mmCIF file of C-alpha atoms in Angstrom:
data_model
loop_
_atom_site.group_PDB
_atom_site.id
_atom_site.type_symbol
_atom_site.label_atom_id
_atom_site.label_comp_id
_atom_site.label_asym_id
_atom_site.label_seq_id
_atom_site.Cartn_x
_atom_site.Cartn_y
_atom_site.Cartn_z
ATOM 1 C CA MET R 1 17.786 -3.015 16.525
ATOM 2 C CA LEU R 2 19.431 -1.010 13.726
ATOM 3 C CA LYS R 3 21.778 -3.897 12.923
ATOM 4 C CA LEU R 4 18.824 -6.283 12.733
ATOM 5 C CA PHE R 5 16.958 -3.834 10.499
ATOM 6 C CA LYS R 6 19.995 -3.546 8.230
ATOM 7 C CA TYR R 7 20.456 -7.337 8.032
ATOM 8 C CA ASP R 8 16.762 -7.876 7.289
ATOM 9 C CA PHE R 9 16.747 -5.015 4.772
ATOM 10 C CA ARG R 10 19.575 -6.618 2.803
ATOM 11 C CA ALA R 11 17.894 -10.029 2.833
ATOM 12 C CA ILE R 12 14.618 -8.604 1.511
ATOM 13 C CA SER R 13 16.226 -6.229 -1.006
ATOM 14 C CA ARG R 14 17.992 -9.147 -2.701
ATOM 15 C CA ARG R 15 14.576 -10.569 -3.553
ATOM 16 C CA LEU R 16 12.559 -7.414 -4.229
ATOM 17 C CA ILE R 17 14.932 -5.034 -6.015
ATOM 18 C CA PRO R 18 15.335 -7.343 -9.074
ATOM 19 C CA LEU R 19 11.517 -7.461 -9.315
ATOM 20 C CA TYR R 20 11.278 -3.660 -9.277
ATOM 21 C CA LEU R 21 14.132 -3.297 -11.762
ATOM 22 C CA VAL R 22 12.361 -5.622 -14.202
ATOM 23 C CA GLY R 23 9.237 -3.475 -13.863
ATOM 24 C CA ILE R 24 11.207 -0.260 -14.463
ATOM 25 C CA VAL R 25 12.918 -1.676 -17.567
ATOM 26 C CA ILE R 26 9.620 -2.925 -19.014
ATOM 27 C CA GLY R 27 7.938 0.404 -18.231
ATOM 28 C CA VAL R 28 10.683 2.512 -19.808
ATOM 29 C CA ILE R 29 10.754 0.408 -22.995
ATOM 30 C CA ASN R 30 6.954 0.519 -23.135
ATOM 31 C CA VAL R 31 6.934 4.329 -22.897
ATOM 32 C CA ILE R 32 9.639 4.590 -25.595
ATOM 33 C CA CYS R 33 7.658 2.307 -27.925
ATOM 34 C CA SER R 34 4.498 4.334 -27.275
ATOM 35 C CA SER R 35 6.282 7.616 -28.063
ATOM 36 C CA ILE R 36 7.722 6.255 -31.317
ATOM 37 C CA LEU R 37 4.343 4.849 -32.379
ATOM 38 C CA SER R 38 2.645 8.150 -31.550
ATOM 39 C CA ASN R 39 5.103 10.035 -33.744
ATOM 40 C CA MET R 40 4.723 7.498 -36.558
ATOM 41 C CA LEU R 41 0.940 7.757 -36.469
ATOM 42 C CA SER R 42 1.137 11.523 -36.922
ATOM 43 C CA GLY R 43 3.100 11.132 -40.197
ATOM 44 C CA ASP R 44 2.959 9.198 -43.454
ATOM 45 C CA TYR R 45 4.963 6.076 -44.219
ATOM 46 C CA THR R 46 7.505 6.672 -46.959
ATOM 47 C CA SER R 47 8.967 3.183 -47.188
ATOM 48 C CA LYS R 48 8.181 -0.468 -46.656
ATOM 49 C CA ALA R 49 10.746 -0.532 -43.829
ATOM 50 C CA GLN R 50 8.709 2.007 -41.873
ATOM 51 C CA GLU R 51 5.572 -0.109 -42.220
ATOM 52 C CA VAL R 52 7.438 -3.195 -40.963
ATOM 53 C CA THR R 53 8.913 -1.161 -38.097
ATOM 54 C CA PHE R 54 5.455 0.097 -37.155
ATOM 55 C CA ILE R 55 4.035 -3.466 -37.089
ATOM 56 C CA ILE R 56 6.962 -4.766 -34.990
ATOM 57 C CA LEU R 57 6.680 -1.885 -32.523
ATOM 58 C CA THR R 58 2.913 -2.379 -32.253
ATOM 59 C CA ILE R 59 3.350 -6.084 -31.419
ATOM 60 C CA LEU R 60 6.186 -5.290 -29.002
ATOM 61 C CA LYS R 61 4.132 -2.592 -27.290
ATOM 62 C CA GLY R 62 1.224 -5.021 -26.901
ATOM 63 C CA LEU R 63 3.460 -7.615 -25.254
ATOM 64 C CA LEU R 64 5.134 -5.023 -23.049
ATOM 65 C CA SER R 65 1.799 -3.474 -22.035
ATOM 66 C CA PHE R 66 0.438 -6.895 -21.066
ATOM 67 C CA SER R 67 3.601 -7.738 -19.071
ATOM 68 C CA PHE R 68 3.566 -4.287 -17.491
ATOM 69 C CA PHE R 69 -0.100 -4.667 -16.498
ATOM 70 C CA ILE R 70 0.488 -8.101 -14.929
ATOM 71 C CA LEU R 71 3.579 -6.959 -13.036
ATOM 72 C CA SER R 72 2.049 -3.690 -11.806
ATOM 73 C CA SER R 73 -1.135 -5.510 -10.733
ATOM 74 C CA TYR R 74 0.660 -8.131 -8.681
ATOM 75 C CA ILE R 75 3.744 -6.267 -7.451
ATOM 76 C CA SER R 76 2.081 -5.376 -4.123
ATOM 77 C CA ILE R 77 0.875 -8.956 -3.661
ATOM 78 C CA LEU R 78 4.330 -10.332 -4.469
ATOM 79 C CA THR R 79 5.911 -7.857 -2.047
ATOM 80 C CA ILE R 80 3.586 -8.924 0.784
ATOM 81 C CA PHE R 81 4.191 -12.602 -0.014
ATOM 82 C CA ILE R 82 7.984 -12.114 0.075
ATOM 83 C CA LEU R 83 7.770 -10.124 3.324
ATOM 84 C CA ILE R 84 5.627 -12.791 4.993
ATOM 85 C CA SER R 85 7.930 -15.544 3.744
ATOM 86 C CA ASN R 86 10.996 -13.672 5.009
ATOM 87 C CA PHE R 87 9.415 -13.026 8.442
ATOM 88 C CA HIS R 88 8.479 -16.691 8.810
ATOM 89 C CA SER R 89 11.830 -18.121 7.694
ATOM 90 C CA SER R 90 14.025 -15.594 9.526
ATOM 91 C CA VAL R 91 12.177 -15.781 12.865
ATOM 92 C CA TYR R 92 10.491 -19.194 13.031
ATOM 93 C CA GLY R 93 12.335 -21.108 10.297
ATOM 94 C CA ASN R 94 15.905 -22.319 10.015
ATOM 95 C CA GLU R 95 17.337 -18.772 10.081
ATOM 96 C CA GLY R 96 15.482 -18.189 13.349
ATOM 97 C CA TYR R 97 17.923 -20.380 15.231
ATOM 98 C CA LEU R 98 20.608 -17.756 14.621
ATOM 99 C CA ILE R 99 18.492 -14.653 15.177
ATOM 100 C CA ASN R 100 16.739 -15.909 18.314
ATOM 101 C CA SER R 101 20.061 -16.887 19.852
ATOM 102 C CA LEU R 102 21.301 -13.283 19.675
ATOM 103 C CA PRO R 103 21.328 -11.301 22.951
ATOM 104 C CA ILE R 104 18.502 -8.973 21.910
ATOM 105 C CA GLU R 105 15.048 -8.334 23.324
ATOM 106 C CA SER R 106 12.107 -9.787 21.404
ATOM 107 C CA LYS R 107 10.579 -6.287 21.220
ATOM 108 C CA LYS R 108 13.539 -4.983 19.223
ATOM 109 C CA LEU R 109 13.479 -8.017 16.948
ATOM 110 C CA ILE R 110 9.775 -7.563 16.220
ATOM 111 C CA LEU R 111 10.140 -3.809 15.641
ATOM 112 C CA ALA R 112 13.075 -4.358 13.265
ATOM 113 C CA LYS R 113 10.953 -6.779 11.234
ATOM 114 C CA TYR R 114 7.958 -4.444 11.371
ATOM 115 C CA PHE R 115 9.870 -1.398 10.130
ATOM 116 C CA ASN R 116 11.142 -3.443 7.194
ATOM 117 C CA PHE R 117 7.557 -4.501 6.533
ATOM 118 C CA LEU R 118 6.486 -0.845 6.503
ATOM 119 C CA PHE R 119 9.395 0.328 4.360
ATOM 120 C CA TRP R 120 8.903 -2.241 1.609
ATOM 121 C CA THR R 121 5.116 -1.884 1.715
ATOM 122 C CA PHE R 122 5.571 1.870 1.171
ATOM 123 C CA VAL R 123 8.069 1.263 -1.652
ATOM 124 C CA SER R 124 5.718 -1.209 -3.359
ATOM 125 C CA GLY R 125 2.891 1.335 -3.081
ATOM 126 C CA ILE R 126 5.061 4.034 -4.692
ATOM 127 C CA PHE R 127 6.094 1.676 -7.484
ATOM 128 C CA TYR R 128 2.493 0.574 -8.059
ATOM 129 C CA SER R 129 1.345 4.197 -8.335
ATOM 130 C CA ILE R 130 4.160 5.068 -10.754
ATOM 131 C CA PHE R 131 3.538 1.930 -12.829
ATOM 132 C CA TYR R 132 -0.202 2.631 -12.977
ATOM 133 C CA ILE R 133 0.235 6.272 -14.039
ATOM 134 C CA ALA R 134 2.941 5.333 -16.555
ATOM 135 C CA GLY R 135 0.684 2.595 -17.951
ATOM 136 C CA LEU R 136 -2.158 5.088 -18.437
ATOM 137 C CA PHE R 137 0.012 7.706 -20.136
ATOM 138 C CA SER R 138 1.731 5.150 -22.361
ATOM 139 C CA ASN R 139 -1.617 4.606 -24.111
ATOM 140 C CA VAL R 140 -2.263 8.331 -24.609
ATOM 141 C CA ASN R 141 -0.641 10.246 -27.454
ATOM 142 C CA LYS R 142 1.119 13.552 -26.872
ATOM 143 C CA TYR R 143 -1.818 15.667 -28.081
ATOM 144 C CA GLU R 144 -4.317 13.948 -25.776
ATOM 145 C CA ARG R 145 -1.760 14.209 -22.974
ATOM 146 C CA LYS R 146 -1.549 17.972 -23.472
ATOM 147 C CA GLU R 147 -5.354 18.236 -23.392
ATOM 148 C CA LEU R 148 -5.444 16.245 -20.147
ATOM 149 C CA PHE R 149 -2.883 18.559 -18.519
ATOM 150 C CA ASP R 150 -4.751 21.655 -19.674
ATOM 151 C CA HIS R 151 -8.024 20.243 -18.344
ATOM 152 C CA PHE R 152 -6.342 19.408 -15.041
ATOM 153 C CA LYS R 153 -5.099 22.996 -14.728
ATOM 154 C CA GLU R 154 -8.619 24.347 -15.332
ATOM 155 C CA VAL R 155 -10.109 21.983 -12.738
ATOM 156 C CA LYS R 156 -7.390 22.940 -10.242
ATOM 157 C CA VAL R 157 -8.118 26.663 -10.687
ATOM 158 C CA GLU R 158 -11.875 26.119 -10.229
ATOM 159 C CA LEU R 159 -11.258 23.947 -7.176
ATOM 160 C CA PHE R 160 -9.139 26.616 -5.520
ATOM 161 C CA LYS R 161 -11.849 29.207 -6.197
ATOM 162 C CA ILE R 162 -14.476 27.006 -4.528
ATOM 163 C CA MET R 163 -12.179 26.334 -1.577
ATOM 164 C CA ALA R 164 -11.445 30.043 -1.109
ATOM 165 C CA SER R 165 -15.135 30.982 -1.097
ATOM 166 C CA TYR R 166 -16.448 28.162 1.142
ATOM 167 C CA PRO R 167 -16.923 29.384 4.767
ATOM 168 C CA HIS R 168 -16.256 26.002 6.444
ATOM 169 C CA MET R 169 -13.127 25.085 4.504
ATOM 170 C CA SER R 170 -11.069 24.733 7.712
ATOM 171 C CA LYS R 171 -13.438 22.008 8.927
ATOM 172 C CA ILE R 172 -13.180 20.153 5.606
ATOM 173 C CA ILE R 173 -9.383 20.313 5.812
ATOM 174 C CA ALA R 174 -9.565 18.941 9.365
ATOM 175 C CA LEU R 175 -11.730 16.035 8.143
ATOM 176 C CA ILE R 176 -9.300 15.351 5.309
ATOM 177 C CA ILE R 177 -6.406 15.260 7.790
ATOM 178 C CA ILE R 178 -8.328 12.842 10.025
ATOM 179 C CA ALA R 179 -9.110 10.640 7.005
ATOM 180 C CA ILE R 180 -5.430 10.611 5.955
ATOM 181 C CA ILE R 181 -4.323 9.688 9.490
ATOM 182 C CA CYS R 182 -6.899 6.874 9.606
ATOM 183 C CA TYR R 183 -5.683 5.584 6.240
ATOM 184 C CA ILE R 184 -2.072 5.578 7.462
ATOM 185 C CA LEU R 185 -3.140 3.772 10.642
ATOM 186 C CA TYR R 186 -4.929 1.168 8.498
ATOM 187 C CA ILE R 187 -1.686 0.533 6.592
ATOM 188 C CA LEU R 188 0.274 0.295 9.849
ATOM 189 C CA LEU R 189 -2.309 -2.096 11.258
ATOM 190 C CA TYR R 190 -2.315 -4.433 8.281
ATOM 191 C CA SER R 191 1.459 -4.816 8.548
ATOM 192 C CA TRP R 192 0.929 -5.928 12.144
ATOM 193 C CA TYR R 193 -1.841 -8.290 11.030
ATOM 194 C CA TYR R 194 0.424 -10.048 8.534
ATOM 195 C CA MET R 195 3.032 -10.576 11.245
ATOM 196 C CA LEU R 196 0.374 -11.597 13.759
ATOM 197 C CA SER R 197 -0.968 -14.226 11.338
ATOM 198 C CA VAL R 198 2.509 -15.755 10.961
ATOM 199 C CA THR R 199 3.032 -15.691 14.737
ATOM 200 C CA PHE R 200 -0.294 -17.415 15.454
ATOM 201 C CA ALA R 201 0.394 -19.963 12.716
ATOM 202 C CA ASN R 202 3.613 -20.983 14.451
ATOM 203 C CA LEU R 203 1.785 -21.781 17.681
ATOM 204 C CA ILE R 204 0.905 -25.148 16.131
ATOM 205 C CA LYS R 205 2.850 -27.698 14.103
ATOM 206 C CA LEU R 206 0.184 -28.630 11.542
ATOM 207 C CA ASN R 207 -2.005 -26.601 9.156
ATOM 208 C CA LYS R 208 0.024 -23.420 9.691
ATOM 209 C CA ILE R 209 -1.213 -21.831 6.467
ATOM 210 C CA VAL R 210 -4.853 -22.433 7.407
ATOM 211 C CA VAL R 211 -4.334 -20.975 10.897
ATOM 212 C CA GLY R 212 -2.541 -17.945 9.416
ATOM 213 C CA ILE R 213 -5.359 -17.291 6.951
ATOM 214 C CA ILE R 214 -8.028 -17.685 9.652
ATOM 215 C CA THR R 215 -6.115 -15.300 11.940
ATOM 216 C CA PHE R 216 -5.877 -12.705 9.167
ATOM 217 C CA ILE R 217 -9.607 -13.042 8.410
ATOM 218 C CA ILE R 218 -10.507 -12.631 12.094
ATOM 219 C CA CYS R 219 -8.315 -9.523 12.331
ATOM 220 C CA ASN R 220 -10.052 -8.047 9.273
ATOM 221 C CA VAL R 221 -13.457 -8.866 10.740
ATOM 222 C CA ILE R 222 -12.545 -6.982 13.927
ATOM 223 C CA VAL R 223 -11.571 -3.878 11.931
ATOM 224 C CA MET R 224 -14.693 -4.201 9.774
ATOM 225 C CA ILE R 225 -16.977 -4.467 12.820
ATOM 226 C CA ILE R 226 -15.453 -1.346 14.372
ATOM 227 C CA SER R 227 -15.634 0.601 11.093
ATOM 228 C CA VAL R 228 -19.216 -0.472 10.291
ATOM 229 C CA THR R 229 -20.371 0.231 13.849
ATOM 230 C CA LEU R 230 -18.954 3.745 13.723
ATOM 231 C CA MET R 231 -20.393 4.292 10.242
ATOM 232 C CA ILE R 232 -23.888 3.197 11.320
ATOM 233 C CA SER R 233 -23.614 5.319 14.473
ATOM 234 C CA GLY R 234 -22.586 8.281 12.317
ATOM 235 C CA ILE R 235 -25.493 7.781 9.919
ATOM 236 C CA VAL R 236 -27.931 7.621 12.844
ATOM 237 C CA SER R 237 -26.457 10.781 14.354
ATOM 238 C CA LEU R 238 -26.637 12.602 11.007
ATOM 239 C CA SER R 239 -30.270 11.567 10.518
ATOM 240 C CA LYS R 240 -31.195 13.219 13.818
ATOM 241 C CA ILE R 241 -29.810 16.602 12.766
ATOM 242 C CA GLU R 242 -32.594 19.009 11.914
ATOM 243 C CA GLU R 243 -32.212 21.588 9.164
ATOM 244 C CA SER R 244 -31.145 24.917 10.611
ATOM 245 C CA ALA R 245 -28.497 27.596 10.263
ATOM 246 C CA SER R 246 -26.061 25.506 12.289
ATOM 247 C CA SER R 247 -26.856 22.156 10.652
ATOM 248 C CA GLU R 248 -23.680 22.200 8.553
ATOM 249 C CA ILE R 249 -21.544 22.726 11.645
ATOM 250 C CA GLN R 250 -23.354 19.860 13.401
ATOM 251 C CA VAL R 251 -22.622 17.578 10.443
ATOM 252 C CA PHE R 252 -18.923 18.450 10.586
ATOM 253 C CA ASN R 253 -18.894 17.877 14.351
ATOM 254 C CA VAL R 254 -20.464 14.420 13.987
ATOM 255 C CA LEU R 255 -18.037 13.417 11.241
ATOM 256 C CA SER R 256 -15.070 14.728 13.235
ATOM 257 C CA THR R 257 -16.157 12.909 16.396
ATOM 258 C CA HIS R 258 -16.565 9.566 14.639
ATOM 259 C CA GLY R 259 -13.348 10.081 12.670
ATOM 260 C CA ILE R 260 -11.373 10.748 15.852
ATOM 261 C CA THR R 261 -13.028 7.737 17.524
ATOM 262 C CA LEU R 262 -11.972 5.521 14.614
ATOM 263 C CA MET R 263 -8.463 6.989 14.788
ATOM 264 C CA ILE R 264 -8.182 6.159 18.510
ATOM 265 C CA ALA R 265 -9.511 2.629 17.900
ATOM 266 C CA LEU R 266 -6.918 2.048 15.165
ATOM 267 C CA ILE R 267 -4.119 3.341 17.408
ATOM 268 C CA LEU R 268 -5.196 0.927 20.165
ATOM 269 C CA LEU R 269 -5.340 -1.971 17.674
ATOM 270 C CA ASN R 270 -1.829 -1.142 16.445
ATOM 271 C CA VAL R 271 -0.401 -1.004 19.966
ATOM 272 C CA GLY R 272 -2.340 -4.108 21.040
ATOM 273 C CA SER R 273 -1.102 -6.080 18.019
ATOM 274 C CA PHE R 274 2.512 -5.272 18.863
ATOM 275 C CA PHE R 275 2.185 -6.386 22.486
ATOM 276 C CA LEU R 276 0.272 -9.525 21.474
ATOM 277 C CA ILE R 277 2.940 -10.548 18.943
ATOM 278 C CA ASN R 278 5.691 -9.865 21.479
ATOM 279 C CA TYR R 279 3.886 -11.879 24.172
ATOM 280 C CA ILE R 280 3.273 -14.888 21.916
ATOM 281 C CA HIS R 281 6.811 -14.738 20.524
ATOM 282 C CA SER R 282 8.519 -14.553 23.920
ATOM 283 C CA LYS R 283 6.168 -16.601 26.111
ATOM 284 C CA LYS R 284 4.163 -19.087 24.052
ATOM 285 C CA ILE R 285 6.364 -20.267 21.183
ATOM 286 C CA ASP R 286 9.156 -22.729 21.825
ATOM 287 C CA LEU R 287 12.196 -21.149 20.166
ATOM 288 C CA GLU R 288 14.736 -23.658 21.485
#
């Protein structure tokens, strides 16, 4: 499985790394232009050359900011598109003839593809976050940036004071942990859903894109139904709690119960998606 992961990693990196490098170069140049413009705005122009330089840098920064915004907005979408395209071509396309002829279990093949899906999805998320933060700070001069950091420090100190004085802080932390786990499980599940959509699409010869889109929509509807059902159930349970000394604890208990229920449901959907993809891949699709 490690060899398959490595082979797939190289194939995907050849397509994604250049995209990320372009984003990094644009972002770095954009930040440099912003810093120069910020310094120029804080002083007086002493020559015509400085005025021309300021105009050129302003135009360049505008173009770079627009390019940076477009790239950072669509980098996650492009990553998912490339991952889906790679999974389809390397398993069910022309490259699949080689991979499926290897003496390896379908489970290992699917897991190798899935771990690559997760890795590059995580990388794209990191790059998107960095691009977004860099884009925000590139439009803020150094004095405003210092004020923002000072304000953040004040808010952080106040937040820690509130946390230290609140009697049920351990329960809030537990809820935050449950929410983080659920969010991670959502990410894991959507990677399975992309692969599941491609697998279902290859069950038929015509209208594969339509079948893939319908499969993805159905998968999302299933998650939405579970989430909405638990949310409504939680709201009903919270509405039945009467005000008393222990009402806060009851609220935390209800939220924890529904959070854990959602977490279990997401785990089952993740496991079920894997077994369904493996079953369809090994039993239902003609890979000859």
